[in-house]
Amino acid sequence: MGKNFLTLIVVLAAVCLSACSVLENAPYKNLETEPYENTDFAMGTVINQRIYADNAEEISRKVMDRIRQIEDDMTINKPGGEVNRLNDSAGTDFIKISEDTLYVLEKTKKFSEISDGAFDATIGPLVKEWGISTDKPTVPSMERLQNLIGLVNYKDITINSDKSEAKLEKKGQLIDLGGIAKGFAADEAIEIYKEHNVRSAFINIGGNIALLGGKPDGSPWKVGIRNPRGPEGSYIGIISAKDKAIVSSGDYQRYFVKDGIKYHHIIDPKTGYPADSGLIGTTVIADLSVDADALSTATFVLGLEKGMKLIEKMEGVEAVFITKDKKVYITEGLAGSFKFEDDSNGYEYVKKR
């Protein structure tokens, strides 16, 4: 599958440990000059943490324990867990779910509704059929996809919040939280940082970045938006931000090539095929990573015009869109914190549509 697990976002001079520099004039008492850096693996991806705190190593371990707990409950890639039990019971009875899973399922329904199904957690049967994240991806027949599309409908997720239970209405339906669970995990990491009185930190879960505060000197973090057609480490713009989640989706993160055709992992729930909306990359900036995660997928499926309209209706949410013809668009509210920097000289920054 080649170069298919590249992340769409890099934190400049932060995620790459070899490029870290010492931050001077740290404003916190007893703060060590060097930040604590940790790289680990969970939820099928590399996880980077940078924490400014005296007990940062212990905090980092607690974050990873929490992330693995979320993974165990929400993954469909290994047996057990609440989502798998929900899938196994599809078309039959309600099952009890934890507060975490209840929260994420409610979020999935919200973003499915506002995106008119462009984001849909019941896409599991299609994801499983394509197998793009496995060692044996395949191109399904059109007939097979049409049959499976009938199982994809977020309205078939029934949630009983009072009893903390949920069910899928049709046998054979599968929930896949791959488009939102990493966002939830990033938000939980930020909560753990706050509980331990950390004021400056970030976590990057495979391109899902959550920022706590700014840098220790008070300046904002600089987050580079990956060049979707360039080598790893190249970027087309920089976002300056504090206390924000920044999440990207792209057509090159996971993919395979068959008979000269590239098939990426972001499936359009309405067609059953990888989304072909005219976009090659989207980046969403929001207060919560769980929101940005779902919206980055939804806007990628919707395309530039519909995606832009969706984001512009949401308070406190901004986005960057990169089209197949290598044009870069941003929402109006991002103008003051986005800097176009194309080191490849292959993109055009379109300030007004």
Short mmCIF file of C-alpha atoms in Angstrom, two decimals, residues 1-159:
data_model
loop_
_atom_site.label_atom_id
_atom_site.label_comp_id
_atom_site.label_asym_id
_atom_site.label_seq_id
_atom_site.Cartn_x
_atom_site.Cartn_y
_atom_site.Cartn_z
CA MET A 1 0.00 0.00 0.00
CA GLY A 2 3.06 2.24 0.00
CA LYS A 3 2.95 5.75 1.36
CA ASN A 4 -0.56 5.54 2.64
CA PHE A 5 -0.35 6.31 6.32
CA LEU A 6 0.94 9.87 6.08
CA THR A 7 -0.76 12.42 8.32
CA LEU A 8 -2.21 15.54 6.79
CA ILE A 9 -1.06 17.87 9.55
CA VAL A 10 2.33 18.50 11.12
CA VAL A 11 3.04 20.77 14.04
CA LEU A 12 5.97 22.81 12.85
CA ALA A 13 9.10 22.43 14.97
CA ALA A 14 7.04 20.51 17.48
CA VAL A 15 5.86 17.11 16.30
CA CYS A 16 9.22 16.30 14.68
CA LEU A 17 11.30 15.64 17.76
CA SER A 18 14.58 16.30 15.96
CA ALA A 19 13.37 19.82 15.13
CA CYS A 20 12.45 20.82 18.68
CA SER A 21 14.04 23.91 20.14
CA VAL A 22 14.27 25.08 23.74
CA LEU A 23 11.61 27.63 24.62
CA GLU A 24 13.03 30.49 26.65
CA ASN A 25 11.39 32.71 29.25
CA ALA A 26 8.89 30.06 30.36
CA PRO A 27 6.40 31.88 32.60
CA TYR A 28 5.65 28.99 34.96
CA LYS A 29 7.32 28.45 38.30
CA ASN A 30 9.49 25.32 38.54
CA LEU A 31 8.97 24.59 34.86
CA GLU A 32 11.85 22.71 33.30
CA THR A 33 13.40 24.30 30.23
CA GLU A 34 12.91 21.21 28.09
CA PRO A 35 9.37 20.01 27.37
CA TYR A 36 8.47 16.37 27.84
CA GLU A 37 8.00 14.61 24.49
CA ASN A 38 6.35 11.24 24.06
CA THR A 39 5.65 9.15 20.96
CA ASP A 40 3.42 6.09 21.24
CA PHE A 41 1.01 4.01 19.16
CA ALA A 42 -2.71 3.41 19.65
CA MET A 43 -5.96 3.63 17.70
CA GLY A 44 -4.06 2.44 14.63
CA THR A 45 -1.81 5.48 14.47
CA VAL A 46 1.21 7.27 15.92
CA ILE A 47 0.47 9.56 18.89
CA ASN A 48 2.72 12.47 19.81
CA GLN A 49 2.48 14.47 23.04
CA ARG A 50 4.37 17.57 24.12
CA ILE A 51 3.74 18.63 27.71
CA TYR A 52 5.19 21.46 29.77
CA ALA A 53 4.93 20.32 33.40
CA ASP A 54 7.16 18.95 36.14
CA ASN A 55 5.24 15.65 36.24
CA ALA A 56 4.71 15.46 32.48
CA GLU A 57 5.84 11.84 32.10
CA GLU A 58 3.22 10.62 34.56
CA ILE A 59 0.55 12.76 32.88
CA SER A 60 1.53 11.36 29.48
CA ARG A 61 1.06 7.79 30.76
CA LYS A 62 -2.39 8.64 32.09
CA VAL A 63 -3.31 10.07 28.71
CA MET A 64 -2.21 6.92 26.91
CA ASP A 65 -4.11 4.74 29.39
CA ARG A 66 -7.24 6.78 28.69
CA ILE A 67 -6.76 6.58 24.93
CA ARG A 68 -6.36 2.80 25.04
CA GLN A 69 -9.52 2.53 27.12
CA ILE A 70 -11.40 4.51 24.46
CA GLU A 71 -9.87 2.34 21.74
CA ASP A 72 -10.95 -0.87 23.49
CA ASP A 73 -14.55 0.37 23.70
CA MET A 74 -14.87 1.94 20.27
CA THR A 75 -12.71 0.02 17.81
CA ILE A 76 -14.16 -2.54 15.43
CA ASN A 77 -10.73 -3.91 14.61
CA LYS A 78 -10.43 -6.28 17.54
CA PRO A 79 -12.93 -8.42 19.43
CA GLY A 80 -14.92 -7.19 22.42
CA GLY A 81 -15.71 -3.60 23.19
CA GLU A 82 -18.99 -1.77 23.26
CA VAL A 83 -19.20 -0.87 19.57
CA ASN A 84 -18.60 -4.46 18.55
CA ARG A 85 -21.28 -5.64 20.97
CA LEU A 86 -23.63 -3.06 19.50
CA ASN A 87 -22.83 -4.32 16.00
CA ASP A 88 -23.25 -7.95 17.03
CA SER A 89 -26.72 -7.11 18.35
CA ALA A 90 -27.82 -5.21 15.23
CA GLY A 91 -31.48 -5.76 14.42
CA THR A 92 -32.26 -7.25 17.82
CA ASP A 93 -32.04 -5.61 21.24
CA PHE A 94 -30.67 -2.53 22.95
CA ILE A 95 -27.33 -2.91 24.69
CA LYS A 96 -25.97 -0.97 27.64
CA ILE A 97 -23.22 1.48 26.73
CA SER A 98 -20.88 3.65 28.75
CA GLU A 99 -21.11 7.41 29.09
CA ASP A 100 -18.20 7.72 26.61
CA THR A 101 -19.86 5.69 23.88
CA LEU A 102 -23.21 7.37 24.47
CA TYR A 103 -21.58 10.79 24.06
CA VAL A 104 -19.79 9.83 20.85
CA LEU A 105 -22.89 8.20 19.33
CA GLU A 106 -24.91 11.33 20.08
CA LYS A 107 -22.21 13.39 18.37
CA THR A 108 -22.27 11.10 15.33
CA LYS A 109 -26.01 11.55 14.94
CA LYS A 110 -25.71 15.32 15.28
CA PHE A 111 -23.09 15.64 12.56
CA SER A 112 -24.84 13.13 10.34
CA GLU A 113 -27.97 15.23 10.49
CA ILE A 114 -26.34 18.60 9.83
CA SER A 115 -24.26 17.18 6.97
CA ASP A 116 -27.26 15.40 5.39
CA GLY A 117 -25.53 12.05 5.83
CA ALA A 118 -22.14 13.01 4.39
CA PHE A 119 -20.80 11.85 7.74
CA ASP A 120 -22.42 8.56 8.75
CA ALA A 121 -21.09 6.18 11.39
CA THR A 122 -23.15 3.28 9.98
CA ILE A 123 -20.77 3.21 7.01
CA GLY A 124 -19.15 0.14 8.57
CA PRO A 125 -20.38 -2.43 5.98
CA LEU A 126 -18.85 -0.36 3.15
CA VAL A 127 -15.59 0.20 5.01
CA LYS A 128 -15.34 -3.52 5.74
CA GLU A 129 -16.07 -4.46 2.11
CA TRP A 130 -13.35 -2.17 0.71
CA GLY A 131 -10.82 -3.18 3.39
CA ILE A 132 -8.65 -0.19 2.60
CA SER A 133 -7.05 -0.19 6.05
CA THR A 134 -6.26 -3.91 5.82
CA ASP A 135 -3.55 -5.89 4.07
CA LYS A 136 -6.05 -7.07 1.44
CA PRO A 137 -8.01 -4.13 0.02
CA THR A 138 -10.39 -4.85 -2.82
CA VAL A 139 -12.62 -3.06 -5.32
CA PRO A 140 -16.16 -4.36 -4.72
CA SER A 141 -18.64 -4.86 -7.54
CA MET A 142 -21.22 -2.15 -8.08
CA GLU A 143 -23.96 -4.67 -7.31
CA ARG A 144 -22.34 -5.54 -4.00
CA LEU A 145 -22.00 -1.88 -3.05
CA GLN A 146 -25.61 -1.16 -3.91
CA ASN A 147 -26.71 -3.94 -1.60
CA LEU A 148 -24.56 -2.64 1.25
CA ILE A 149 -25.67 0.98 0.83
CA GLY A 150 -29.10 -0.14 2.03
CA LEU A 151 -27.54 -0.82 5.43
CA VAL A 152 -26.04 2.66 5.72
CA ASN A 153 -28.42 5.02 7.49
CA TYR A 154 -27.54 7.01 10.60
CA LYS A 155 -31.25 7.25 11.41
CA ASP A 156 -31.12 3.55 12.28
CA ILE A 157 -28.97 4.31 15.34
CA THR A 158 -31.51 4.43 18.15
CA ILE A 159 -30.25 5.93 21.40
#
